[in-house]
Amino acid sequence: METQESFIIEGLAGERKLTGEIKVGGAKNAVLKTLAGSVLFADEVSLERVPGIEDVSRMCEALEDLGAKIEKGETGKYKIKTDGINSSVITPAIAKKMRSSIVLTGPLIARFGSVSFPFPGGCVIGKRPIDIFLDAFKKMGAEVKEEDNNFTVTASGGKLHGAEIFLRLPSVTATETLMMAGVLATGTTVLKNVALEPEIASLGEFLNSCGAKIEGLGTPVITIEGGELLSGSEKTYLTPPDRIEAGSFVIMAALTAKDLKISDCDPSQMDALLESLISAGVNMEIGKDYVRVFDNENKTFSPVEIKTHEYPGFVTDLQAPMSIFLTQATGQSYIFETIYENRLNYLETISRFGARVRVLDSHRALIDGPEVLSGKEVESPDLRAGLAYVIAGLIASGQTIVHNVYYIDRGYEKLDERLRAIGAKIKRAPREA
Ligand code: EPZ
């Protein structure tokens, strides 16, 4: 239920004094796809380290609405049975709220021969078209019908066949959706120019351990031999750590911490971010499964150039949180957002905090620092900009109120509780009328 809630933050006014440890949860952009992938299984699928975030609840609701049975155990253990699925009409209400519901289309068409769903909708960060999905389904023998923004995709003869597909863009969810469609299609599917995000290999390796035949994971070409329904018995999907959540916390620590350990993460998936922060002068210790940020209390940070890029480049989802760091660097920093056409809109709000921002066009901006930020009342427009506003509120002087906390709860579990545990003054409250 989307209650209107807000975070109320008392800023540190530039003091870097948070201390302790913050544990990183399971990756949202991995587990959502494995949940969708449960449709490919004849029997029960077990998952562990599932984060308690809103998007997981929405994906579970979408699956249950289709007829799946989900058992949610304690501490992130889920069991899913999809043999009871009796529909392949994705609930419009959920599909419009969560873009990643589109990933369900691949497994549903592959198993049931058709799927109906609404255009998942663009959002503040961009139009986010689905042409790559639709063109690929056609190449796999499906017919696509659209009627006032609702799509029905039907595989001729009730079964997709393999195809050789070049992705116009290395789309993350298109790669995952088509990889899963190929698992049950007849024959061989070759996907070229696929995305290389680590969550894709995590999904593909799990599917392979349950009987799928996917080759080339982690390379630009993935080949899938179509086969029978998968079997999850005795296998458990251990959700990998969320590299975006971990990166968000490292950026926050550089600006607010005396000594903070970001643990249960995988720094080897965070090179672009960590290299940028180190080049700016941030002191940190990088372990196998943690990043410790310390001795930065009186550090002067240097400006950096941030150009977002598909993995392993600088991840677009950390562009907004990183911009707060850039407001505190001494000199002029440059942001080039190459993935989305509207992912700089939040900068207008960042300048309301007092930052010196110059937006050059819809993809590029300059930030001059350092600038003391002052607390503001703001509305989260999306998940990552919302997190950026929380970081801005933590370093600002005075009080910040961040509304639409639902967006932040979509991808960060119990954020306010975890930040209070390391000394931040943040509380969750119903939105004042
Ligand atoms: C995934 O979205 C992530 N979401 C996004 O994270 C992330 O920003 C994005 O990948 C890029 O890394 C999930 O995994 C659930 P894309 P996705 O398809 O797959 C264009 C977050 O904050 N495109 O890789 O939807 C698209 O418009 C979210 O966790 C087409 O043109 O992104 C974009 O410009 C936000 N046609 C570019 O490709 C298509 O058919 C890359 O988008 C599909 C995509």
Coordinates of C-alpha atoms and ligand atoms in Angstrom, one line a residue:
M1 CA 0.0 0.0 0.0
E2 CA 1.5 3.3 -1.0
T3 CA 1.1 5.5 2.1
Q4 CA 2.3 9.0 1.8
E5 CA 5.3 9.1 4.0
S6 CA 8.3 11.5 4.3
F7 CA 11.8 11.4 5.8
I8 CA 12.7 14.2 8.1
I9 CA 16.5 14.7 8.3
E10 CA 18.5 16.9 10.6
G11 CA 21.6 17.7 8.6
L12 CA 25.2 17.3 9.8
A13 CA 26.1 20.7 8.3
G14 CA 29.2 19.2 6.6
E15 CA 30.5 17.4 9.7
R16 CA 31.7 13.9 8.9
K17 CA 30.9 11.9 12.0
L18 CA 28.7 8.9 11.3
T19 CA 30.4 5.7 12.5
G20 CA 29.7 2.0 12.5
E21 CA 28.7 -0.6 9.9
I22 CA 25.9 -0.8 7.4
K23 CA 25.1 -4.2 5.8
V24 CA 24.2 -4.3 2.1
G25 CA 21.1 -6.2 1.1
G26 CA 20.3 -8.5 -1.8
A27 CA 20.3 -6.9 -5.3
K28 CA 16.9 -5.5 -6.4
N29 CA 17.9 -5.8 -10.1
A30 CA 18.9 -9.4 -9.7
V31 CA 16.2 -10.8 -7.5
L32 CA 13.3 -9.2 -9.5
K33 CA 14.4 -11.2 -12.6
T34 CA 14.9 -14.5 -10.7
L35 CA 11.4 -14.1 -9.2
A36 CA 10.0 -13.6 -12.8
G37 CA 12.1 -16.6 -13.9
S38 CA 10.2 -18.9 -11.5
V39 CA 7.6 -19.1 -14.3
L40 CA 10.1 -21.3 -16.1
F41 CA 10.1 -24.0 -13.4
A42 CA 7.9 -27.1 -13.1
D43 CA 8.4 -27.2 -9.4
E44 CA 9.3 -25.1 -6.4
V45 CA 12.0 -22.4 -6.6
S46 CA 13.8 -21.3 -3.4
L47 CA 15.5 -17.9 -3.1
E48 CA 17.5 -16.4 -0.2
R49 CA 18.7 -13.0 0.8
V50 CA 15.6 -11.4 -0.9
P51 CA 15.6 -7.7 0.2
G52 CA 12.5 -6.4 1.9
I53 CA 11.8 -3.7 -0.7
E54 CA 8.6 -2.5 -2.3
D55 CA 9.6 -3.7 -5.8
V56 CA 9.9 -7.3 -4.5
S57 CA 6.4 -7.0 -3.0
R58 CA 5.0 -5.7 -6.3
M59 CA 6.7 -8.6 -8.3
C60 CA 5.3 -11.1 -5.8
E61 CA 1.8 -9.6 -6.2
A62 CA 2.1 -9.8 -10.0
L63 CA 3.1 -13.4 -9.7
E64 CA 0.3 -14.3 -7.2
D65 CA -2.2 -12.4 -9.4
L66 CA -1.2 -14.8 -12.2
G67 CA -1.8 -17.8 -9.9
A68 CA 1.7 -18.4 -8.4
K69 CA 1.9 -19.5 -4.7
I70 CA 4.6 -17.7 -2.7
E71 CA 5.9 -18.6 0.8
K72 CA 7.8 -15.7 2.4
G73 CA 10.0 -17.1 5.2
E74 CA 12.0 -15.1 7.7
T75 CA 15.1 -13.1 6.8
G76 CA 14.5 -13.1 3.1
K77 CA 13.9 -16.7 2.3
Y78 CA 11.2 -17.2 -0.4
K79 CA 9.7 -20.3 -2.0
I80 CA 7.6 -20.0 -5.2
K81 CA 5.5 -22.5 -7.0
T82 CA 4.2 -21.5 -10.4
D83 CA 2.4 -24.7 -11.5
G84 CA -0.8 -23.0 -10.5
I85 CA -0.4 -20.1 -12.9
N86 CA -3.7 -19.9 -14.9
S87 CA -3.3 -16.6 -16.7
S88 CA -0.7 -14.7 -18.6
V89 CA -2.3 -11.2 -18.3
I90 CA 0.0 -9.0 -16.3
T91 CA -1.9 -6.8 -13.8
P92 CA -1.9 -3.3 -15.4
A93 CA -1.9 -1.6 -12.0
I94 CA 1.4 -3.3 -11.1
A95 CA 2.9 -3.2 -14.6
K96 CA 2.5 0.6 -14.7
K97 CA 4.1 1.0 -11.3
M98 CA 7.1 -1.1 -11.9
R99 CA 9.0 -1.2 -15.2
S100 CA 10.7 -4.4 -14.4
S101 CA 7.4 -6.3 -14.6
I102 CA 8.2 -6.4 -18.3
V103 CA 10.7 -9.2 -17.6
L104 CA 7.7 -11.5 -16.9
T105 CA 6.7 -11.4 -20.6
G106 CA 9.6 -13.7 -21.7
P107 CA 8.9 -16.6 -19.3
L108 CA 5.1 -16.2 -19.7
I109 CA 5.2 -16.4 -23.5
A110 CA 7.8 -19.1 -23.5
R111 CA 5.6 -21.3 -21.1
F112 CA 2.0 -20.4 -22.0
G113 CA 2.4 -19.2 -25.6
S114 CA 1.0 -15.7 -25.0
V115 CA 1.1 -12.7 -22.7
S116 CA -0.9 -9.5 -22.3
F117 CA 0.5 -6.4 -20.7
P118 CA 0.2 -2.6 -20.7
F119 CA 3.1 -0.4 -21.9
P120 CA 5.1 -0.4 -18.7
G121 CA 5.3 3.4 -19.0
G122 CA 8.1 5.8 -19.1
C123 CA 9.0 7.6 -15.9
V124 CA 10.9 10.7 -15.0
I125 CA 14.2 9.3 -16.2
G126 CA 13.1 8.6 -19.8
K127 CA 10.6 7.3 -22.3
R128 CA 11.9 3.7 -21.8
P129 CA 10.5 2.2 -25.0
I130 CA 10.1 -1.6 -25.4
D131 CA 10.8 -1.9 -29.1
I132 CA 13.7 -4.2 -28.5
F133 CA 11.5 -6.7 -26.7
L134 CA 8.7 -6.6 -29.3
D135 CA 11.0 -6.9 -32.3
A136 CA 12.7 -9.9 -30.8
F137 CA 9.5 -11.7 -29.9
K138 CA 8.4 -11.3 -33.6
K139 CA 11.7 -12.8 -34.7
M140 CA 11.0 -15.7 -32.3
G141 CA 7.7 -16.3 -34.2
A142 CA 5.3 -14.3 -32.1
E143 CA 2.6 -11.9 -33.3
V144 CA 2.4 -8.5 -31.5
K145 CA -1.0 -6.7 -31.2
E146 CA -1.3 -3.3 -29.6
E147 CA -4.5 -1.6 -28.7
D148 CA -4.5 1.7 -26.8
N149 CA -1.2 1.0 -25.1
N150 CA -2.0 -2.6 -24.2
F151 CA 0.0 -5.3 -25.9
T152 CA -0.8 -9.0 -26.6
V153 CA 2.0 -11.1 -27.8
T154 CA 1.1 -14.6 -29.1
A155 CA 3.5 -17.3 -30.2
S156 CA 2.3 -18.9 -33.4
G157 CA 1.5 -22.6 -32.7
G158 CA 1.7 -21.7 -29.0
K159 CA 5.5 -22.1 -29.0
L160 CA 8.3 -19.6 -29.6
H161 CA 11.2 -20.8 -31.9
G162 CA 14.8 -19.8 -31.5
A163 CA 16.2 -16.9 -33.6
E164 CA 19.4 -14.9 -34.0
I165 CA 18.7 -11.5 -32.5
F166 CA 20.9 -8.4 -32.5
L167 CA 19.9 -6.0 -29.7
R168 CA 19.9 -2.4 -31.0
L169 CA 21.0 -1.3 -27.5
P170 CA 22.5 -3.5 -24.8
S171 CA 19.3 -3.3 -22.8
V172 CA 19.5 -5.0 -19.4
T173 CA 15.9 -6.2 -19.0
A174 CA 15.6 -7.0 -22.7
T175 CA 18.7 -9.3 -22.3
E176 CA 17.2 -11.0 -19.3
T177 CA 13.7 -11.3 -20.8
L178 CA 14.9 -12.8 -24.1
M179 CA 17.4 -15.1 -22.4
M180 CA 14.5 -16.5 -20.4
A181 CA 12.2 -16.7 -23.4
G182 CA 14.9 -18.8 -25.2
V183 CA 15.0 -21.3 -22.3
L184 CA 11.7 -22.8 -23.4
A185 CA 11.7 -21.9 -27.1
T186 CA 12.3 -24.7 -29.6
G187 CA 15.8 -24.7 -31.0
T188 CA 18.7 -22.2 -30.5
T189 CA 18.4 -18.5 -29.7
V190 CA 21.5 -16.3 -30.2
L191 CA 21.4 -12.9 -28.5
K192 CA 24.0 -10.4 -29.8
N193 CA 25.1 -7.1 -28.2
V194 CA 23.6 -8.1 -24.8
A195 CA 24.1 -6.1 -21.6
L196 CA 27.0 -7.3 -19.3
E197 CA 25.5 -6.3 -16.0
P198 CA 26.6 -8.9 -13.4
E199 CA 22.9 -9.6 -12.4
I200 CA 22.4 -11.2 -15.8
A201 CA 25.1 -13.8 -15.3
S202 CA 23.8 -14.4 -11.8
L203 CA 20.4 -15.2 -13.2
G204 CA 21.8 -17.3 -16.1
E205 CA 24.0 -19.3 -13.9
F206 CA 21.1 -20.1 -11.6
L207 CA 18.9 -21.2 -14.5
N208 CA 21.7 -23.4 -15.8
S209 CA 22.1 -25.0 -12.4
C210 CA 18.4 -25.9 -12.8
G211 CA 18.6 -27.4 -16.2
A212 CA 18.8 -24.5 -18.7
K213 CA 21.5 -24.5 -21.4
I214 CA 22.8 -20.9 -21.6
E215 CA 26.3 -20.2 -22.9
G216 CA 28.3 -17.0 -23.2
L217 CA 27.2 -15.4 -19.9
G218 CA 29.3 -12.3 -19.2
T219 CA 30.1 -11.9 -22.9
P220 CA 28.4 -9.8 -25.6
V221 CA 26.8 -13.0 -27.2
I222 CA 24.6 -15.4 -25.3
T223 CA 23.4 -18.7 -26.8
I224 CA 20.4 -20.5 -25.4
E225 CA 19.4 -24.1 -26.3
G226 CA 15.6 -24.4 -25.8
G227 CA 14.4 -27.3 -23.6
E228 CA 11.9 -28.4 -21.0
L229 CA 10.6 -26.7 -17.9
L230 CA 13.4 -26.3 -15.3
S231 CA 13.6 -28.0 -11.9
G232 CA 14.5 -26.0 -8.8
S233 CA 14.4 -28.9 -6.4
E234 CA 17.4 -28.8 -4.0
K235 CA 18.6 -25.6 -5.6
T236 CA 18.5 -22.2 -3.9
Y237 CA 19.1 -18.8 -5.5
L238 CA 21.3 -16.7 -3.2
T239 CA 20.7 -13.1 -4.3
P240 CA 24.0 -11.3 -4.9
P241 CA 24.7 -8.1 -3.0
D242 CA 23.2 -4.9 -4.4
R243 CA 26.0 -3.0 -6.0
I244 CA 23.9 0.1 -6.4
E245 CA 22.9 0.2 -2.7
A246 CA 26.5 -0.4 -1.7
G247 CA 27.7 2.4 -4.0
S248 CA 25.0 4.7 -2.6
F249 CA 26.3 4.1 0.9
V250 CA 30.0 4.6 -0.1
I251 CA 29.2 8.0 -1.6
M252 CA 27.2 8.9 1.5
A253 CA 30.0 7.7 3.8
A254 CA 32.6 9.9 1.9
L255 CA 30.5 13.0 2.8
T256 CA 29.2 12.1 6.3
A257 CA 31.3 9.4 8.0
K258 CA 34.2 9.4 10.5
D259 CA 34.6 5.7 10.0
L260 CA 31.9 3.6 8.2
K261 CA 32.2 0.0 7.0
I262 CA 29.8 -0.9 4.1
S263 CA 29.8 -4.7 4.5
D264 CA 28.3 -7.8 2.7
C265 CA 29.0 -6.2 -0.7
D266 CA 31.1 -7.1 -3.7
P267 CA 33.6 -4.3 -4.4
S268 CA 34.8 -6.1 -7.6
Q269 CA 31.5 -5.0 -9.2
M270 CA 32.0 -1.4 -8.1
D271 CA 35.3 -0.4 -9.9
A272 CA 34.0 2.6 -11.8
L273 CA 32.5 4.3 -8.7
L274 CA 35.4 3.4 -6.3
E275 CA 38.0 4.6 -8.8
S276 CA 36.2 7.9 -9.3
L277 CA 36.0 8.5 -5.5
I278 CA 39.6 7.5 -5.0
S279 CA 40.7 9.8 -7.8
A280 CA 38.8 12.6 -6.0
G281 CA 40.9 11.9 -2.8
V282 CA 38.5 9.8 -0.7
N283 CA 40.3 7.6 1.8
M284 CA 39.0 4.0 1.9
E285 CA 40.0 0.5 2.5
I286 CA 38.7 -2.1 0.0
G287 CA 38.2 -5.6 1.3
K288 CA 36.9 -8.7 -0.4
D289 CA 33.3 -8.1 0.8
Y290 CA 33.4 -4.6 2.3
V291 CA 34.5 -1.0 1.8
R292 CA 35.6 1.0 4.8
V293 CA 35.5 4.8 4.4
F294 CA 37.4 6.7 7.1
D295 CA 39.9 9.5 7.8
N296 CA 38.0 11.9 5.5
E297 CA 36.8 14.4 8.2
N298 CA 38.8 17.3 6.9
K299 CA 39.6 16.1 3.4
T300 CA 39.3 18.4 0.4
F301 CA 38.0 16.4 -2.6
S302 CA 39.0 17.1 -6.2
P303 CA 36.4 17.4 -9.0
V304 CA 35.9 14.5 -11.3
E305 CA 34.3 13.8 -14.7
I306 CA 31.4 11.3 -14.6
K307 CA 30.3 9.7 -17.8
T308 CA 27.6 7.0 -17.3
H309 CA 28.1 3.8 -19.3
E310 CA 26.8 0.3 -19.5
Y311 CA 28.6 -2.1 -17.1
P312 CA 31.4 -2.1 -16.2
G313 CA 31.4 1.7 -16.8
F314 CA 30.0 4.2 -14.3
V315 CA 26.5 3.0 -13.6
T316 CA 23.7 5.4 -14.4
D317 CA 21.8 4.5 -11.2
L318 CA 24.6 6.1 -9.1
Q319 CA 24.7 9.3 -11.2
A320 CA 22.3 11.2 -9.0
P321 CA 23.8 10.2 -5.6
M322 CA 27.3 11.0 -7.1
S323 CA 26.2 14.5 -8.1
I324 CA 25.8 15.3 -4.3
F325 CA 29.5 14.3 -3.9
L326 CA 30.4 16.6 -6.8
T327 CA 28.8 19.6 -5.0
Q328 CA 31.4 19.1 -2.3
A329 CA 34.4 18.8 -4.6
T330 CA 36.7 21.8 -4.9
G331 CA 36.4 22.9 -8.5
Q332 CA 34.3 22.1 -11.5
S333 CA 33.0 18.6 -12.1
Y334 CA 31.3 17.4 -15.3
I335 CA 28.4 14.9 -15.6
F336 CA 27.5 13.2 -18.9
E337 CA 24.5 10.9 -18.6
T338 CA 24.6 8.7 -21.7
I339 CA 21.9 6.1 -21.0
Y340 CA 18.7 8.1 -20.4
E341 CA 17.5 11.3 -21.9
N342 CA 15.8 12.7 -18.8
R343 CA 18.0 11.6 -15.9
L344 CA 19.3 15.1 -15.0
N345 CA 15.9 16.6 -14.1
Y346 CA 16.6 16.2 -10.3
L347 CA 19.5 18.7 -10.6
E348 CA 17.1 21.6 -10.5
T349 CA 16.2 20.5 -7.0
I350 CA 19.9 20.0 -6.0
S351 CA 20.4 23.7 -6.9
R352 CA 17.6 24.6 -4.5
F353 CA 19.7 23.0 -1.7
G354 CA 22.3 25.7 -2.7
A355 CA 24.5 23.7 -5.1
R356 CA 26.1 25.5 -8.1
V357 CA 24.8 23.5 -11.0
R358 CA 24.8 24.4 -14.7
V359 CA 22.7 22.0 -16.9
L360 CA 24.2 22.2 -20.4
D361 CA 21.6 19.9 -22.1
S362 CA 19.5 16.9 -21.3
H363 CA 22.6 14.7 -21.1
R364 CA 25.3 17.0 -19.6
A365 CA 25.8 19.3 -16.6
L366 CA 28.6 21.1 -14.7
I367 CA 28.8 21.3 -10.9
D368 CA 31.0 23.9 -9.1
G369 CA 32.0 23.2 -5.5
P370 CA 32.4 23.1 -2.7
E371 CA 29.1 24.6 -1.7
V372 CA 27.5 24.4 1.7
L373 CA 24.0 23.0 1.2
S374 CA 21.0 24.1 3.3
G375 CA 18.1 21.8 4.2
K376 CA 15.0 22.0 1.9
E377 CA 11.5 20.3 1.6
V378 CA 11.6 18.2 -1.6
E379 CA 9.7 15.5 -3.5
S380 CA 11.4 12.3 -4.6
P381 CA 10.8 11.9 -8.3
D382 CA 12.3 8.4 -8.5
L383 CA 14.3 5.9 -6.5
R384 CA 17.8 7.1 -7.1
A385 CA 17.2 10.9 -7.1
G386 CA 15.3 10.3 -3.8
L387 CA 18.4 8.7 -2.4
A388 CA 20.5 11.6 -3.6
Y389 CA 18.1 14.0 -1.7
V390 CA 18.6 12.0 1.5
I391 CA 22.4 12.4 1.1
A392 CA 22.0 16.1 0.4
G393 CA 19.8 16.4 3.5
L394 CA 22.4 14.5 5.6
I395 CA 25.2 16.9 4.7
A396 CA 23.1 20.1 4.6
S397 CA 22.7 22.5 7.5
G398 CA 19.2 22.6 9.0
Q399 CA 16.3 20.3 8.3
T400 CA 15.4 18.5 5.1
I401 CA 12.0 16.8 4.4
V402 CA 12.0 14.3 1.6
H403 CA 8.5 13.3 0.4
N404 CA 7.3 10.3 -1.6
V405 CA 9.4 7.9 0.4
Y406 CA 7.7 5.0 -1.4
Y407 CA 10.1 5.6 -4.3
I408 CA 13.1 5.1 -1.9
D409 CA 11.5 2.1 -0.3
R410 CA 11.3 0.6 -3.8
G411 CA 15.0 -0.1 -3.7
Y412 CA 16.4 0.5 -0.2
E413 CA 15.2 -1.6 2.7
K414 CA 14.4 0.2 6.0
L415 CA 16.8 3.0 5.0
D416 CA 15.9 5.3 7.9
E417 CA 16.4 2.5 10.5
R418 CA 19.8 1.6 9.0
L419 CA 21.0 5.3 8.9
R420 CA 19.9 5.9 12.5
A421 CA 22.0 2.9 13.6
I422 CA 25.1 4.7 12.4
G423 CA 24.2 8.0 14.0
A424 CA 22.1 9.9 11.4
K425 CA 19.2 12.0 12.5
I426 CA 16.5 10.8 10.2
K427 CA 12.9 9.7 10.9
R428 CA 10.0 8.5 8.9
A429 CA 6.7 10.3 9.3
P430 CA 3.3 10.4 7.6
R431 CA 3.2 13.3 5.1
E432 CA 1.9 16.4 6.7
A433 CA -1.3 17.5 4.9
Ligands
EPZ1 C1 17.7 -1.6 -15.9 O1 16.6 -1.0 -16.5 C2 17.7 -1.3 -14.5 N1 16.4 -1.8 -13.9 C3 17.7 0.2 -14.3 O2 17.8 0.5 -12.9 C4 19.0 0.7 -14.9 O3 19.1 2.1 -14.9 C5 19.1 0.3 -16.4 O4 19.0 -1.2 -16.5 C6 20.4 0.7 -17.1 O5 21.5 0.1 -16.4 C7 16.3 -3.1 -13.6 O6 17.1 -3.9 -13.9 C8 14.9 -3.5 -13.0 P1 17.8 -0.6 -20.3 P2 16.2 -1.3 -18.1 O7 16.8 -1.3 -21.1 O8 16.6 -2.7 -18.4 C9 16.6 2.0 -24.0 C10 17.1 1.4 -10.9 O9 17.2 2.5 -10.5 N2 15.7 0.9 -24.4 O10 19.1 -1.2 -20.1 O11 14.8 -0.9 -18.2 C11 16.2 2.7 -22.7 O12 15.2 3.7 -22.9 C12 16.7 1.2 -12.3 O13 17.2 0.3 -10.3 C13 15.0 1.1 -25.7 O14 15.2 2.1 -26.4 O15 17.2 -0.3 -18.8 C14 17.5 3.2 -22.2 O16 17.7 4.5 -22.8 C15 16.4 2.5 -13.0 N3 14.2 0.1 -26.1 C16 18.5 2.2 -22.6 O17 17.9 1.4 -23.6 C17 14.0 -1.0 -25.4 O18 13.2 -1.9 -25.8 C18 19.0 1.3 -21.6 O19 17.9 0.9 -20.8 C19 14.6 -1.1 -24.1 C20 15.5 -0.2 -23.7

